[in-house]
Tab-separated table of C-alpha atoms in Angstrom:
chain	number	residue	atom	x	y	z
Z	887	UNK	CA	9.255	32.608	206.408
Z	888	UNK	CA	10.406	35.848	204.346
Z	889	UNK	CA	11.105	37.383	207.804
Z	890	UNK	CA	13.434	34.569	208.771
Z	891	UNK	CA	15.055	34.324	206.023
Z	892	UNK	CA	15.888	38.738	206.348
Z	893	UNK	CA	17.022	37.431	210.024
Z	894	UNK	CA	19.358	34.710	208.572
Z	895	UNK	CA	20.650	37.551	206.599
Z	896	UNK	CA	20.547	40.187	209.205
Z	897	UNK	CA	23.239	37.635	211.010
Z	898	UNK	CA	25.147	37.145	208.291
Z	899	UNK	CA	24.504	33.184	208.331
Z	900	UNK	CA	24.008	33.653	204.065
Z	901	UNK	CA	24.753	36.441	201.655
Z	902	UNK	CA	21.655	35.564	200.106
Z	903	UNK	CA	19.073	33.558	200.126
Z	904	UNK	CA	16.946	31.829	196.688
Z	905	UNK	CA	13.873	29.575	196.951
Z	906	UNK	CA	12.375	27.681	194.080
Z	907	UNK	CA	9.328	26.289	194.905
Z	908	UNK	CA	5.506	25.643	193.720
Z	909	UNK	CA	2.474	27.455	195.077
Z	910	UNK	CA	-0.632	25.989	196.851
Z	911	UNK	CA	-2.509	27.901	194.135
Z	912	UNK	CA	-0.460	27.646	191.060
Z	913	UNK	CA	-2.106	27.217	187.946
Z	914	UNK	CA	-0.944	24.786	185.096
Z	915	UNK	CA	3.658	24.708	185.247
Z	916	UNK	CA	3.615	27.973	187.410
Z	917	UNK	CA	6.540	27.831	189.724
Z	918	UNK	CA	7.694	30.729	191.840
Z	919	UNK	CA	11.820	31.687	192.394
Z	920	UNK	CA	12.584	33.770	195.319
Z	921	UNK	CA	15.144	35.801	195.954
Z	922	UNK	CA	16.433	38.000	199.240
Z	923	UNK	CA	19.554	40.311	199.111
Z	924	UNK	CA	21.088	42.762	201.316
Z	925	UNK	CA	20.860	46.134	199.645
Z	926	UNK	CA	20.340	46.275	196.004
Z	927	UNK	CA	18.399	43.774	194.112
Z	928	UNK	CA	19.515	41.478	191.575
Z	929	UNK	CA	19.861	42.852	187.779
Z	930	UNK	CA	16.821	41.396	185.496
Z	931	UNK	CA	19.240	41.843	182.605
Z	932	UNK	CA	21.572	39.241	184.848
Z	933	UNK	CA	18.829	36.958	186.295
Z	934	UNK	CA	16.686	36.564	183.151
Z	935	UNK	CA	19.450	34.658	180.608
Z	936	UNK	CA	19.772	32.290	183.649
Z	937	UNK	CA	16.620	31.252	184.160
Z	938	UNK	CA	15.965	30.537	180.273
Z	939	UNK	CA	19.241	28.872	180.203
Z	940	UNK	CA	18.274	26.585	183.252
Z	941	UNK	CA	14.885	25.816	180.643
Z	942	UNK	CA	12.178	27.709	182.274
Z	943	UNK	CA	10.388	30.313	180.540
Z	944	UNK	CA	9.645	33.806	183.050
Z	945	UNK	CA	6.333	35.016	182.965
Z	946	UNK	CA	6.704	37.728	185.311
Z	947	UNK	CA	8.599	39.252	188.123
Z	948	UNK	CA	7.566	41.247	191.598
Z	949	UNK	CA	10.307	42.941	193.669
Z	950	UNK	CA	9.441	44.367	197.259
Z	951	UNK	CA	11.835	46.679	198.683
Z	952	UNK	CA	12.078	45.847	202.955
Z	953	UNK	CA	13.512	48.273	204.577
Z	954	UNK	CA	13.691	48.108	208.310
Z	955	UNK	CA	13.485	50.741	211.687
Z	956	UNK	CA	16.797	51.674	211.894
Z	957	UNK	CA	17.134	51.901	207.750
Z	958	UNK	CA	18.917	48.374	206.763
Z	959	UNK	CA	17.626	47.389	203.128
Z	960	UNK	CA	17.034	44.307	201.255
Z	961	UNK	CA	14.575	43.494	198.610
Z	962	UNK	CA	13.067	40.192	197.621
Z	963	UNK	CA	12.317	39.316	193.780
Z	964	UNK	CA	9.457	37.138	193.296
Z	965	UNK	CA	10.157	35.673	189.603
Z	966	UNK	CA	7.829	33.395	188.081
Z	967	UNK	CA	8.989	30.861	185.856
Z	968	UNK	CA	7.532	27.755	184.290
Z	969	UNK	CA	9.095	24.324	182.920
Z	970	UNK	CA	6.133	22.642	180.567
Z	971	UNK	CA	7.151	19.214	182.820
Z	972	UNK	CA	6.491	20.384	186.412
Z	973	UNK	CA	4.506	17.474	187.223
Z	974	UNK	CA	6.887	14.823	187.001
Z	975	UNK	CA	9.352	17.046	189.057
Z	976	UNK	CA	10.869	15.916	192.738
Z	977	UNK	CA	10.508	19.768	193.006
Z	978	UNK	CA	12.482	19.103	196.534
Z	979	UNK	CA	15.533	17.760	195.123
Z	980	UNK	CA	14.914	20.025	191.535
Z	981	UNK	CA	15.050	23.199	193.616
Z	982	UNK	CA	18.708	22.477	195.241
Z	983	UNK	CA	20.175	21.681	191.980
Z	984	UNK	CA	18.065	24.719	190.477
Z	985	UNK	CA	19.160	27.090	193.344
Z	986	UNK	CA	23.063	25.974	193.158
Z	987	UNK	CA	23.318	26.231	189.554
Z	988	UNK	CA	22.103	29.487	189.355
Z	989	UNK	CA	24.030	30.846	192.461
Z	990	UNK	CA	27.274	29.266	190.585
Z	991	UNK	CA	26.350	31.032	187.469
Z	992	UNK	CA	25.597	34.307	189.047
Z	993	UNK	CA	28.539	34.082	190.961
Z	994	UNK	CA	30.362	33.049	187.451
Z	995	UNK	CA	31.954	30.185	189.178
Z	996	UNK	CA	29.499	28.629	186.021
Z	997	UNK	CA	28.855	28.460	182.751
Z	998	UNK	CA	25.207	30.093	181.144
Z	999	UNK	CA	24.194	27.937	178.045
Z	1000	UNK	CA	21.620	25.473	177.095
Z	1001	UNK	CA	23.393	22.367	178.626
Z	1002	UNK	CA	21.947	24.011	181.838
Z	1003	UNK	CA	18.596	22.526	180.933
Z	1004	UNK	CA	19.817	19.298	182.119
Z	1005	UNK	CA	19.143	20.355	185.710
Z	1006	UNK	CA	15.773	19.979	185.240
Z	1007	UNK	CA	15.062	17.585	182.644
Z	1008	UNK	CA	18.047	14.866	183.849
Z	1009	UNK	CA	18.109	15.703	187.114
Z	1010	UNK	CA	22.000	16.534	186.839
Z	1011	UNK	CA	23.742	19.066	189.528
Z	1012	UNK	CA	25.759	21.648	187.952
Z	1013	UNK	CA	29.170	19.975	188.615
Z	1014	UNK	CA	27.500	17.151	186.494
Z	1015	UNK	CA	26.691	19.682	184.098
Z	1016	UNK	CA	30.154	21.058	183.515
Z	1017	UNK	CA	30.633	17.707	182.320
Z	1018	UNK	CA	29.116	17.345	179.522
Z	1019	UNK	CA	29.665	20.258	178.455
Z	1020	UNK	CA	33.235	19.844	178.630
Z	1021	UNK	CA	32.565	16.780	176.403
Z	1022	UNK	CA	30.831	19.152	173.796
Z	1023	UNK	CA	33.619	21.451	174.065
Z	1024	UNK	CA	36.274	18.695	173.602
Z	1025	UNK	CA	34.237	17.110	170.804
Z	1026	UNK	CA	33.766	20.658	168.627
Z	1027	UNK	CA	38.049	20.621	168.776
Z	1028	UNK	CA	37.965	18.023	166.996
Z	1029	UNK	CA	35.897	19.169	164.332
Z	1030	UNK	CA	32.405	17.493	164.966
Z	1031	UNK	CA	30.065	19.521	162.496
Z	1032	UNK	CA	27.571	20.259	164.635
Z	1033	UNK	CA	27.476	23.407	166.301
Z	1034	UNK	CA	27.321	23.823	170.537
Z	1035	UNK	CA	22.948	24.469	170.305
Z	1036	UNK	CA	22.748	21.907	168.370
Z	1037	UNK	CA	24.089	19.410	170.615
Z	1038	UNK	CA	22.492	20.795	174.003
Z	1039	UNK	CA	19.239	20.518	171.678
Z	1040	UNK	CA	20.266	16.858	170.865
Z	1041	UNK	CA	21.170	15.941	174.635
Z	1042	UNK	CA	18.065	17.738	176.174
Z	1043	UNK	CA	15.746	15.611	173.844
Z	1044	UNK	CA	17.714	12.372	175.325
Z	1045	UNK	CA	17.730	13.619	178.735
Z	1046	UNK	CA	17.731	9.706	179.975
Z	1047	UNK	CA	20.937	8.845	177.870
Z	1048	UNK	CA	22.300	11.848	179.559
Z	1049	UNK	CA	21.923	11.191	182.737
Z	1050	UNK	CA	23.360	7.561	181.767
Z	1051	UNK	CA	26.833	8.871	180.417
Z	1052	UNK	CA	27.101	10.893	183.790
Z	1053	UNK	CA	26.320	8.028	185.612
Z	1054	UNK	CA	28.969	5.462	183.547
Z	1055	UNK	CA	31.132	8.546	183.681
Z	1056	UNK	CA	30.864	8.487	187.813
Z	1057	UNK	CA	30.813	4.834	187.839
Z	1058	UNK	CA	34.303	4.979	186.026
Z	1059	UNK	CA	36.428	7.024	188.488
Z	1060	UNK	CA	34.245	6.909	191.734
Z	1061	UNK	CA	36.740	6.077	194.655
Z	1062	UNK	CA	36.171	3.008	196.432
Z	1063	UNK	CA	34.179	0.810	194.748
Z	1064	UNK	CA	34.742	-2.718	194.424
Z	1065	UNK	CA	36.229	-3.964	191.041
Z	1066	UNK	CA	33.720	-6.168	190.642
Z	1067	UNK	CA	30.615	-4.295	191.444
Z	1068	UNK	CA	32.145	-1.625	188.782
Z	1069	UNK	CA	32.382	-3.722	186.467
Z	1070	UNK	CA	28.710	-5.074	187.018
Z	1071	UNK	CA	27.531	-1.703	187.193
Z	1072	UNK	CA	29.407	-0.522	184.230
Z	1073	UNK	CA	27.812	-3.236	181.802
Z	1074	UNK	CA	24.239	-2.418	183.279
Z	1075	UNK	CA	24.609	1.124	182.213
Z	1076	UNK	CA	26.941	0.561	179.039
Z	1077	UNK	CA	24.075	-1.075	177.456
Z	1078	UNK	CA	21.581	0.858	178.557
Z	1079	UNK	CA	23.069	3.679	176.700
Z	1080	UNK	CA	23.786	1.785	173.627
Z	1081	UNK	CA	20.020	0.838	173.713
Z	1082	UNK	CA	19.094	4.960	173.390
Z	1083	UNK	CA	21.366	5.491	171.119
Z	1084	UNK	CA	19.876	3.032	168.760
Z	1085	UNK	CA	16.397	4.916	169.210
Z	1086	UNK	CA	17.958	8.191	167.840
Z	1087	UNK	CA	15.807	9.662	165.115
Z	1088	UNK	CA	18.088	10.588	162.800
Z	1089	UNK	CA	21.425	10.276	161.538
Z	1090	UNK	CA	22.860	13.348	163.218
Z	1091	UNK	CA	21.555	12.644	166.497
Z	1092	UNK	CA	22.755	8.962	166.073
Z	1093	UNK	CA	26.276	10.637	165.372
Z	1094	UNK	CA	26.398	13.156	168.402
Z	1095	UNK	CA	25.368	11.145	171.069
Z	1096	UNK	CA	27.321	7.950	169.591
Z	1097	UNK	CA	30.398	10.688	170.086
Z	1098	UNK	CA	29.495	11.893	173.495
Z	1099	UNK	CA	29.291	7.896	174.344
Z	1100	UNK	CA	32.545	7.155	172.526
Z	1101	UNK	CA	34.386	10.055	174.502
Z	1102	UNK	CA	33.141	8.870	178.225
Z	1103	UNK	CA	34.122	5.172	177.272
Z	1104	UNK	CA	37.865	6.217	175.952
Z	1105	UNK	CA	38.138	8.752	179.181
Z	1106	UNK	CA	41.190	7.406	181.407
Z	1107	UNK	CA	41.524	9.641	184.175
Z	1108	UNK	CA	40.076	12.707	185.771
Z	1109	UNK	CA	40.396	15.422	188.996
Z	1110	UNK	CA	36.188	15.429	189.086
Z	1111	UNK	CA	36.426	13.377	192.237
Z	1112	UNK	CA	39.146	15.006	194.165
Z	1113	UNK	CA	39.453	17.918	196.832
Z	1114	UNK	CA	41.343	20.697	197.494
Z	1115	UNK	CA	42.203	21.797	201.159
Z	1116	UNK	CA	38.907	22.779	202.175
Z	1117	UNK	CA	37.091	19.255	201.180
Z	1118	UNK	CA	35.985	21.799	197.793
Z	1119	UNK	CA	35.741	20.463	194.630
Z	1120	UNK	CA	38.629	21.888	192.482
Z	1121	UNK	CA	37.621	24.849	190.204
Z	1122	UNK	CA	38.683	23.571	187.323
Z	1123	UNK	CA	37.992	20.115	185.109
Z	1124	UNK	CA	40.518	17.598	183.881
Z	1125	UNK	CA	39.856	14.910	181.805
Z	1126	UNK	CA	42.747	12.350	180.036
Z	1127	UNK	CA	41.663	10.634	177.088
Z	1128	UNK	CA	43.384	7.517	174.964
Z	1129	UNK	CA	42.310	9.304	171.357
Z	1130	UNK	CA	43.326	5.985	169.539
Z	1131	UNK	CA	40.069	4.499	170.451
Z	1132	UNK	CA	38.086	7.312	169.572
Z	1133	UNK	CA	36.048	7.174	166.207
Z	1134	UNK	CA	35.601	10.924	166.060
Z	1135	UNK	CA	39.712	11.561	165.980
């Protein structure tokens, strides 16, 4: 498999190749992160702040230098991380969102903070990500006393509610649907969010996440769904709010 993948690069199908992925053998949360690159491997200074900031804690790191007959070199890392909630992983559909997220950050198309735990623990893509953090950034403007750790703490320990606002944040502006089946939708997951913010433990939880809820509810338009040329997403957020309905103004 480590040969093919050399061969993919040898044709130039990738740039680079990265493989999350769990061992036959691995012992307790072990996981293993792979990567393959043409030339010069990647920087641990680089790699490491990304994989804590995607919630996995590195325990070690291999690299193996390939170099073949006629002198081409690439090297392939073998990192080894562990998240203390492997087992209730869909490690298939937790490595593409792992692998993309850190190729967008290395490629600093991405952000590298603590909202990046939310790959993991809410099963949010990177694009979902941005997000909330754009929220969090929108919500310390306007003076919310909390600092940004504390509310990636906050929204990592209510990884459900979360994924919800993402979800009633899609289900807002998603092209195509059917008024009334948004609408149907929307109440489903309006009140299912209400519900975990009622379970917060303490008054400063019950205030950030009652403002993260209050600023996807007031949103009135955004670019998140739309395309550029190439069928991309656009590189850049844009969100419209109506601030008169927001408590936190």
């Amino acid at each position: 498999l480590d040969a093919k993948r050399i061969d993919g690069l040898i044709k130039g199908e990738h740039d680079d190749y990265l493989l999350l992925y769990q061992p036959h053998d691995a012992v307790g949360n072990q996981l293993n992160f792979r990567t393959f690159r043409k030339k010069d491997p990647l920087l641990l200074s680089s790699v490491m702040p990304i994989l804590e900031d995607l919630g996995t804690e590195v325990h070690s790191e291999r690299p193996y230098r390939v170099v073949l007959r006629h002198g081409q070199e690439f090297w392939i890392q073998d990192f080894e991380p562990r998240f203390p909630n492997t087992a209730e992983l869909d490690l298939d559909a937790a490595a593409e969102r792992f692998q993309d997220s850190f190729r967008q950050v290395l490629e600093r198309k991405g952000e590298n903070d603590g909202f990046n735990r939310l790959i993991l623990t809410a099963g949010l893509d990177w694009r979902q990500t941005a997000v909330v953090r754009c929220y969090a950034k929108y919500l310390s403007q306007l003076g919310i006393p909390f600092s940004q750790n504390y509310m990636e703490d906050v929204l990592v320990q209510h990884a459900g509610l979360a994924r919800s606002l993402i979800e009633q944040f899609e289900l807002q502006f998603r092209p195509g649907m059917r008024g009334k089946l948004r609408e149907e939708k929307l109440n489903v997951c309006i009140a299912s969010i209400n519900r975990a913010v009622a379970r917060a433990k303490s008054l400063d939880e019950d205030r950030i996440l009652s403002a993260f809820a209050g600023a996807v509810s007031t949103t009135l338009r955004t670019n998140y769904f739309q395309r550029d040329g190439q069928g991309r997403p656009k590189p850049y957020l844009s969100i419209k709010f109506d601030p008169s309905k927001l408590p936190e103004v």
